[in-house]
Short mmCIF file of C-alpha atoms in Angstrom, two decimals:
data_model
loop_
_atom_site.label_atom_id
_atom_site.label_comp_id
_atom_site.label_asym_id
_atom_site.label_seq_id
_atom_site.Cartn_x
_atom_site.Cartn_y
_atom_site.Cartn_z
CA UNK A 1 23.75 -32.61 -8.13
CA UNK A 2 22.50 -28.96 -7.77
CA UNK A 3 24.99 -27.84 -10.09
CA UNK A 4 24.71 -30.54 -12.39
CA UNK A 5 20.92 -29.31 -13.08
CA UNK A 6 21.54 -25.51 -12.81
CA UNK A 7 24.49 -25.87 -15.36
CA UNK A 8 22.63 -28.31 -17.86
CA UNK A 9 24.89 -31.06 -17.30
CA UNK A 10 22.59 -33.90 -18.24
CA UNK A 11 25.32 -36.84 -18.54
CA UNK A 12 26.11 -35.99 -14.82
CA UNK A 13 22.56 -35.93 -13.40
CA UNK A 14 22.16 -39.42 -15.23
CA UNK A 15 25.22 -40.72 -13.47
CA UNK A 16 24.36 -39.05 -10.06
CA UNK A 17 21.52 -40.64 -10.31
CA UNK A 18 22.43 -44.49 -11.15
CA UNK A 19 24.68 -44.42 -8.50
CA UNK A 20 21.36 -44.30 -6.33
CA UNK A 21 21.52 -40.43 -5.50
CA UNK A 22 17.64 -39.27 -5.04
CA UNK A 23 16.07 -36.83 -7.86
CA UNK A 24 14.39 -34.79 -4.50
CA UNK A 25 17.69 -34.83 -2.48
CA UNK A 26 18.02 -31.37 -1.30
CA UNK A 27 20.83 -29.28 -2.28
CA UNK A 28 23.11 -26.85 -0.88
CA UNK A 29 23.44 -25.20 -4.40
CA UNK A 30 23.09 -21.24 -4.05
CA UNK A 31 23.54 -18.14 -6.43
CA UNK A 32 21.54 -14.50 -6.27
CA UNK A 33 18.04 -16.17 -6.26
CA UNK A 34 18.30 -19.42 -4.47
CA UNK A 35 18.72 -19.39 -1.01
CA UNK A 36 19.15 -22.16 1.87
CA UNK A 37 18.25 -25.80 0.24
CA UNK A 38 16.68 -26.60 -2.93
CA UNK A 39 15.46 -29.49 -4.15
CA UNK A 40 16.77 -30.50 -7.86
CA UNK A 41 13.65 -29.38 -9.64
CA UNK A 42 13.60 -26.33 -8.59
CA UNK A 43 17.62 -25.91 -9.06
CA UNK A 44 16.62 -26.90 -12.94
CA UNK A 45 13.94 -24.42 -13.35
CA UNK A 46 15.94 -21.69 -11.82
CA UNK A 47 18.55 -22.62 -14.55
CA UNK A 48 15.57 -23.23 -17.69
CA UNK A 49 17.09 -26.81 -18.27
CA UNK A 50 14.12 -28.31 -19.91
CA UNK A 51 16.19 -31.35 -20.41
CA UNK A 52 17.13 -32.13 -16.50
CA UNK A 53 13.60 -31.39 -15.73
CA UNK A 54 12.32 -34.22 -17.86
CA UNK A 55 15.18 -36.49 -16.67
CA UNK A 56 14.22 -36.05 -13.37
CA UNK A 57 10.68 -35.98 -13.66
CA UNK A 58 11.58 -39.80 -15.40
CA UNK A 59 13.47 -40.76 -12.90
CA UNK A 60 10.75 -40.10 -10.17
CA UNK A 61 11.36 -36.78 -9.19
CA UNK A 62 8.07 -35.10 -6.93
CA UNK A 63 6.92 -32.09 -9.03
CA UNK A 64 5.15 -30.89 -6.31
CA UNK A 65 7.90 -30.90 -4.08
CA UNK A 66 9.15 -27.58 -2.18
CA UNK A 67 11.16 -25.21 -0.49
CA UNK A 68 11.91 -23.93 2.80
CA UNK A 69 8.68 -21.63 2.31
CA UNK A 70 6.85 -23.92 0.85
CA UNK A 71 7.08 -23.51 -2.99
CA UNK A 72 6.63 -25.81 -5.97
CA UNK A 73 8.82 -25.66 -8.91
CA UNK A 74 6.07 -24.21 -10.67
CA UNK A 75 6.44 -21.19 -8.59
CA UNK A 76 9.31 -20.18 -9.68
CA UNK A 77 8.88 -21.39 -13.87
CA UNK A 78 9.62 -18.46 -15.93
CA UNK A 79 8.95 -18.58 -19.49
CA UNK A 80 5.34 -20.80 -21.17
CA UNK A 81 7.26 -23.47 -22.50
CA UNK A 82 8.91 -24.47 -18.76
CA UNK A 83 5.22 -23.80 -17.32
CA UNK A 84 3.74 -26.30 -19.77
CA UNK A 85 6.63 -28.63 -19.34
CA UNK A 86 6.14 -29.09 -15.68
CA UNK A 87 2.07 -29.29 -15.65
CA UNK A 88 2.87 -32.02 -18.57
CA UNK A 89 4.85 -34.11 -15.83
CA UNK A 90 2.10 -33.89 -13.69
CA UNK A 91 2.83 -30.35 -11.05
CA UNK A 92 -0.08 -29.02 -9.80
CA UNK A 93 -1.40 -25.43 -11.30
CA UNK A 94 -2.79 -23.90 -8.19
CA UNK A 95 -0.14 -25.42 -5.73
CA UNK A 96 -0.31 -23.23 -2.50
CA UNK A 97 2.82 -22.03 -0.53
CA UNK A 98 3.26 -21.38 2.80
CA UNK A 99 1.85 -17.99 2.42
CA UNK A 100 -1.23 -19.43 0.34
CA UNK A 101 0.43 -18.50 -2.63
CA UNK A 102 -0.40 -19.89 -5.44
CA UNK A 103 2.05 -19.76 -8.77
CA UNK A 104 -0.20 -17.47 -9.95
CA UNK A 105 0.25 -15.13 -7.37
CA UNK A 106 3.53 -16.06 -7.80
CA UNK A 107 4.18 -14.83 -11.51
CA UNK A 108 1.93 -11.82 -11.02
CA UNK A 109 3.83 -10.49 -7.92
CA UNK A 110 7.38 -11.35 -10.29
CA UNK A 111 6.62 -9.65 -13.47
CA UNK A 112 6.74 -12.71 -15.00
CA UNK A 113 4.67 -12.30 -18.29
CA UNK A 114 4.79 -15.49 -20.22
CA UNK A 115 4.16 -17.52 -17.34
CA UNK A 116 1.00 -15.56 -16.16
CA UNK A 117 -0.40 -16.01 -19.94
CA UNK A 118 0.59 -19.77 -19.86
CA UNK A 119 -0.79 -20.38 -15.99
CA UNK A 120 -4.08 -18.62 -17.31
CA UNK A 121 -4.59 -20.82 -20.59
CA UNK A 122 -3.80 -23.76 -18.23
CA UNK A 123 -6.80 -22.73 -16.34
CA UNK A 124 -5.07 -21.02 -13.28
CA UNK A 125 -7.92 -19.94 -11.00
CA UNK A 126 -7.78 -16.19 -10.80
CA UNK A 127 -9.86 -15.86 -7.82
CA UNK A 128 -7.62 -17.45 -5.20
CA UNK A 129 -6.53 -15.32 -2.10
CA UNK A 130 -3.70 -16.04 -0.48
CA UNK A 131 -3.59 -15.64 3.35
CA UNK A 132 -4.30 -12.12 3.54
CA UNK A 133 -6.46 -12.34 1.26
CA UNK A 134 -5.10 -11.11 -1.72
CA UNK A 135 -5.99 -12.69 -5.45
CA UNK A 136 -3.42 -12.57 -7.85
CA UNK A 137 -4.96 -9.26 -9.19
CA UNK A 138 -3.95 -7.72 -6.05
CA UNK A 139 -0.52 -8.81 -5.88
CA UNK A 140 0.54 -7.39 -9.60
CA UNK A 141 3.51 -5.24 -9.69
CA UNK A 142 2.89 -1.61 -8.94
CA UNK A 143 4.98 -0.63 -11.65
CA UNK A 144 3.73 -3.50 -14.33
CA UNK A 145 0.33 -2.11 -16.27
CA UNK A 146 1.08 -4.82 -19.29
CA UNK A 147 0.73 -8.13 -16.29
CA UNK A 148 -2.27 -6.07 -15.32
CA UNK A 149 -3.50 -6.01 -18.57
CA UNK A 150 -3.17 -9.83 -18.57
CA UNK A 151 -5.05 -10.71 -15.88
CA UNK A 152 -7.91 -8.10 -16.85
CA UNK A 153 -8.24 -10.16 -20.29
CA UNK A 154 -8.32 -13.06 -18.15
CA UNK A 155 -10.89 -12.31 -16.53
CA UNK A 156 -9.59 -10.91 -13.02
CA UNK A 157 -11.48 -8.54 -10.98
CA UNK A 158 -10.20 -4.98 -10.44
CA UNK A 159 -11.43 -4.14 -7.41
CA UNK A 160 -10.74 -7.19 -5.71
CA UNK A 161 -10.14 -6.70 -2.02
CA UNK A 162 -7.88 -8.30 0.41
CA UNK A 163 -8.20 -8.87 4.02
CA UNK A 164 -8.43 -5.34 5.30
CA UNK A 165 -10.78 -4.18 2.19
CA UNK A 166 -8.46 -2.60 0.66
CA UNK A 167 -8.34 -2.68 -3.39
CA UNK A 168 -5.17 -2.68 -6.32
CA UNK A 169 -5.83 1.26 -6.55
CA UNK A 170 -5.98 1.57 -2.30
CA UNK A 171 -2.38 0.11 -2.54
CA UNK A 172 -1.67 2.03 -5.43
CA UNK A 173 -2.58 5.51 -4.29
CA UNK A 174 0.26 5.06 -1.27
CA UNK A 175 2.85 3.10 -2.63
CA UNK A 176 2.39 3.13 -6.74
CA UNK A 177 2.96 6.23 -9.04
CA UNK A 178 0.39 8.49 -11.09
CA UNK A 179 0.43 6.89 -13.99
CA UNK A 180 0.00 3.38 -12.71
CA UNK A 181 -2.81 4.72 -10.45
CA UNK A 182 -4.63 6.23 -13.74
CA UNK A 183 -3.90 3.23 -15.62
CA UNK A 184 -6.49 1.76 -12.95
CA UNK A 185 -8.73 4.16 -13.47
CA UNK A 186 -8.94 3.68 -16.94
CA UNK A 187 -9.57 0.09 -16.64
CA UNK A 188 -12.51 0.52 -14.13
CA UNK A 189 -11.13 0.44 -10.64
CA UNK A 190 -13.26 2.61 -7.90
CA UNK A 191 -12.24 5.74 -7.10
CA UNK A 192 -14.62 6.02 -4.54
CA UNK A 193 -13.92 2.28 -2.60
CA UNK A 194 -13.43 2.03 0.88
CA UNK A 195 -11.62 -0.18 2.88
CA UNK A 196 -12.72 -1.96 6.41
CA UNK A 197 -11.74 1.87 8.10
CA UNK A 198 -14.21 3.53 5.85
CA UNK A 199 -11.07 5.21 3.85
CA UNK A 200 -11.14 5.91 0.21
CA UNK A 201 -8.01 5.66 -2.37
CA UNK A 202 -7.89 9.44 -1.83
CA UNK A 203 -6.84 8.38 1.98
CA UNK A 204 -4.22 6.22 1.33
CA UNK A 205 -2.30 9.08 -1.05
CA UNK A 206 -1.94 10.92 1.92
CA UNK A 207 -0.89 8.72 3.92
CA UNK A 208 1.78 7.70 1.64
CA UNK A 209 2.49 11.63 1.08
CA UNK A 210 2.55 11.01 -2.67
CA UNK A 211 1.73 14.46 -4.04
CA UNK A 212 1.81 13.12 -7.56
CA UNK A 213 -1.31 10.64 -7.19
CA UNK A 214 -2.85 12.96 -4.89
CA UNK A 215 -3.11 15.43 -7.86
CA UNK A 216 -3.89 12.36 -10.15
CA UNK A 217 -6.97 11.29 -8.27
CA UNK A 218 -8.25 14.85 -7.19
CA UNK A 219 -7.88 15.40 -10.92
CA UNK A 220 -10.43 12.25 -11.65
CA UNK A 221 -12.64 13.79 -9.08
CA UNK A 222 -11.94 12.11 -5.88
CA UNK A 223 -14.36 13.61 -3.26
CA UNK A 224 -12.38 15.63 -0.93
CA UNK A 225 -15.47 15.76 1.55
CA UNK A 226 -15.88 11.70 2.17
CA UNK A 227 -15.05 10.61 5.64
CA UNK A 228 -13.76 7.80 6.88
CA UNK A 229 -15.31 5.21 9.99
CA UNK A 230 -12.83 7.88 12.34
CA UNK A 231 -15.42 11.05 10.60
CA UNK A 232 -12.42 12.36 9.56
CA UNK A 233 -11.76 13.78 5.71
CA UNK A 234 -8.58 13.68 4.03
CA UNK A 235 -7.64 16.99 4.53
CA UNK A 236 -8.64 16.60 8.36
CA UNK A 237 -6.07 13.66 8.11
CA UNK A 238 -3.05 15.65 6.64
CA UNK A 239 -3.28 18.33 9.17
CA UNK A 240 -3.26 15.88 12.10
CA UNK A 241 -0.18 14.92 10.58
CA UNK A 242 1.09 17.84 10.01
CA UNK A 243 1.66 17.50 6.52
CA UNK A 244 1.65 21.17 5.57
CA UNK A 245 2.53 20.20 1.98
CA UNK A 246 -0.36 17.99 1.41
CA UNK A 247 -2.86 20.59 3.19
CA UNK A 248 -2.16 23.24 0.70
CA UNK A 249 -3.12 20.39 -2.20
CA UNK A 250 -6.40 20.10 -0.54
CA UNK A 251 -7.27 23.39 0.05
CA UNK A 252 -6.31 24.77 -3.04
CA UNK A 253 -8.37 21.87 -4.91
CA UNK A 254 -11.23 23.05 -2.85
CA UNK A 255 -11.35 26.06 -4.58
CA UNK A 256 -13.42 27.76 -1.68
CA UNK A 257 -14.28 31.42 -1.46
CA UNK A 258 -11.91 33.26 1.18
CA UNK A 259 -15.35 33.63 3.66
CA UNK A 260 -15.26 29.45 3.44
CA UNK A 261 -11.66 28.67 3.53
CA UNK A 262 -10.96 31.24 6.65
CA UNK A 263 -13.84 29.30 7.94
CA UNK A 264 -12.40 26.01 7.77
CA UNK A 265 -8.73 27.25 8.46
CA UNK A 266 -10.19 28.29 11.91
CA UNK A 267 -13.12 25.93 12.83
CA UNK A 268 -10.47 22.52 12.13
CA UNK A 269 -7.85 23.83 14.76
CA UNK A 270 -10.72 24.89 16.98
CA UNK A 271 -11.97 21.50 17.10
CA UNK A 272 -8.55 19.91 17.80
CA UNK A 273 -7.66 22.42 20.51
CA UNK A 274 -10.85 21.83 22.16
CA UNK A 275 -10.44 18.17 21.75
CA UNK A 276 -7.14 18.44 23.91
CA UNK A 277 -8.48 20.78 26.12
CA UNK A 278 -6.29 24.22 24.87
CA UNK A 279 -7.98 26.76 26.20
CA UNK A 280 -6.11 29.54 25.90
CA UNK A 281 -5.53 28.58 21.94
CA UNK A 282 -9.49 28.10 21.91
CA UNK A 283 -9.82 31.45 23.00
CA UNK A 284 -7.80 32.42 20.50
CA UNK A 285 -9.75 31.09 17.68
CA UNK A 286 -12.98 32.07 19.13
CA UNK A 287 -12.07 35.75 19.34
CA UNK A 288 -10.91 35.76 15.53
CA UNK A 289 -13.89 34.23 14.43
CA UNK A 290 -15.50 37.33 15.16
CA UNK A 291 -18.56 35.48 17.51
CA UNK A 292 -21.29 37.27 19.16
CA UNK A 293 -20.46 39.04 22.11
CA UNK A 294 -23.10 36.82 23.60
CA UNK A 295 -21.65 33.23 22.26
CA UNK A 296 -18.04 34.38 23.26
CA UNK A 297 -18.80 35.24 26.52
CA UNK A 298 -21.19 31.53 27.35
CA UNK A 299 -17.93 30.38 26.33
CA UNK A 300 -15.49 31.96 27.57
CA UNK A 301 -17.26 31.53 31.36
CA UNK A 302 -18.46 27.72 30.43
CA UNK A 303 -15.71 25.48 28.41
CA UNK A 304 -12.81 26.53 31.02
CA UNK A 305 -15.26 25.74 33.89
CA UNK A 306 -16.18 22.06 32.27
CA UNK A 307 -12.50 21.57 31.79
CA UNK A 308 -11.05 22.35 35.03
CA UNK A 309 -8.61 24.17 32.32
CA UNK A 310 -8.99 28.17 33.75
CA UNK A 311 -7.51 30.28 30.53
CA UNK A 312 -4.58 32.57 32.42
CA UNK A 313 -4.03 34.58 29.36
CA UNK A 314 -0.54 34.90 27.67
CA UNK A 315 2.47 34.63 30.16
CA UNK A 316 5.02 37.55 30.28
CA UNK A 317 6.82 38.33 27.13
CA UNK A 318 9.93 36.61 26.74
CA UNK A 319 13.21 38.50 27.31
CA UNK A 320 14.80 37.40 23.90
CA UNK A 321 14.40 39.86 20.80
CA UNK A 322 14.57 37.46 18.34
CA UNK A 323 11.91 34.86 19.52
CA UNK A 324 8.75 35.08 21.81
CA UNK A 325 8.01 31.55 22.56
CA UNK A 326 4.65 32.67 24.15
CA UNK A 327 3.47 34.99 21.63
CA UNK A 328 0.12 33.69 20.51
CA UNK A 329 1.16 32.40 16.84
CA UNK A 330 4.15 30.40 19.18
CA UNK A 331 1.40 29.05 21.69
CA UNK A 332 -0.43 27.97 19.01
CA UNK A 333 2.00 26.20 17.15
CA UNK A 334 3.39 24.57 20.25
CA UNK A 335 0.19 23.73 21.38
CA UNK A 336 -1.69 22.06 18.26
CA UNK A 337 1.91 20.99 16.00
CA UNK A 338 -0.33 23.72 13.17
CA UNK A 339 1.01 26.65 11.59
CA UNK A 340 -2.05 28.79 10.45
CA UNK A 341 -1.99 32.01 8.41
CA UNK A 342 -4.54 33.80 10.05
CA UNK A 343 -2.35 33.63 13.74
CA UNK A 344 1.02 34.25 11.36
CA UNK A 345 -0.37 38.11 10.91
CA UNK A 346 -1.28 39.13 14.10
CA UNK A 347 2.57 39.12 14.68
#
């Protein structure tokens, strides 16, 4: 039977069927995009046989029917006239999967253009979520602006958010590409959204180390100063990671006078090395940012005696000519995973 309706063979199916074989029998039928058993319907929509879908649909067939995950045949309908066709014969338009999928979701998440128009004029609700919470919107292809264009006219929301909070452009900015990420932009998604951790779009590009959208949203004035529900700001982010790259994006958008960025290059690793109790790297800092004899010396007597941490100043030079692995731009860089230019030239 399953090859009988992915090959078109009407005269077949007809005869398969008098002989009392069901129109829903599953079928062990397989090729690159059917997989485990399929009922007959959806072998004949795979295939665009028009012809064996009405035949079955005549002879009984369920067109609600589905898959091992839970799918109708109107998931998988590519094309309006099979779409049509099958909500004719009576399938249901916002069928849900096993994922809460509906073939909306479906179509958008495929690419699959003529069935996304034909599911909308059907009256296709645009506003179901699937389990995590996703609409159809939010499911588009990050590479597919013309499907997003479809659902726009059809009356989708932009920033829609799914489960976490998280918008199209959040998912964008870490997985997508510039120009799909401006293409948002230019159709009104929020550049400033946040998901359910307080994190903007701006975030997520570092996170997903794409350099490209980085520069795209920094360049649609992203605000470089936001924090997230952590109080931590992108650029606070990418040097926790270590993402030396992506720091030098930052800063240089920054644009900050040499007295504010020497500021900020020492004040962020002083915060982390107190945070993990580096005393010796603290002192460090503290000394090159040229404190008060006064507030250096509170210090110096107070934070190692609150930390149980005593600072024992450098350990003997090493014996190799090549590498001093307790010099203090190697401390440093051992201690906090940071390479900063203001330890690089006391060397």
């Amino acid at each position: 039977m399953g090859h009988a309706c992915y090959f078109g063979h009407g005269d077949v199916v007809s005869e398969l069927l008098a002989q009392g074989v069901s129109p829903s029998e599953p079928s062990k039928f397989t090729n690159e995009r059917l997989r485990g058993e399929s009922k007959p319907l959806h072998i004949a929509v795979h295939g665009k046989r028009p012809n064996i879908i009405k035949l079955l649909a005549a002879n009984g067939a369920d067109l609600n029917t589905r898959d091992d995950v839970g799918r109708t045949p109107l998931h998988y309908a590519d094309g309006k006239d099979t779409v049509e066709l099958l909500l004719e014969c009576g399938a249901e338009i916002d069928a849900r999967d096993d994922f809460d999928e509906t073939p909306l979701h479906a179509a958008a998440r495929d690419g699959r253009g003529a069935a996304i128009e034909a599911l909308l004029a059907n009256g296709a609700d645009l506003n179901d979520r699937s389990a995590s919470g996703r609409t159809p919107m939010w499911v588009v292809s990050l590479k597919d602006p013309q499907n997003l264009d479809r659902l726009i006219r059809g009356g989708a929301d932009i920033n829609a958010r799914d489960s976490e909070g998280r918008t199209l452009l959040h998912a964008a900015a870490r997985k997508g590409t510039s120009d799909f990420v401006l293409s948002l932009l230019d159709r009104g998604a929020d550049i400033e959204s946040r998901d359910l951790e307080g994190r903007t779009p701006l975030f997520h590009a570092v996170l997903g180390a794409r350099h490209t959208v980085l520069k795209a949203l920094l360049g649609r004035g992203a605000d470089l100063d936001v924090r997230d529900a952590h109080g931590s700001t992108p650029l606070q982010l990418a040097q926790a990671r270590n993402m030396t790259y992506t720091v030098g994006i930052l800063r240089q958008r920054q644009g900050a006078s040499t007295e504010t960025e020497t500021a900020a290059s020492l004040n962020e690793p002083l915060q982390l090395a107190q945070a993990r109790n580096m005393m010796y790297t603290v002192g460090i800092l503290r000394r090159h940012q040229g404190a008060s004899t006064e507030t250096e010396t509170a210090t110096s007597l107070n934070e190692p005696l609150r930390s149980q941490n005593f600072d024992r100043g450098p350990p003997a030079p090493s014996r190799s000519r090549n590498f001093d692995p307790f010099s203090p731009r190697s401390r440093f860089e051992r201690e906090t995973g940071l390479t900063d230019p203001m330890i690089l030239r006391w060397d």
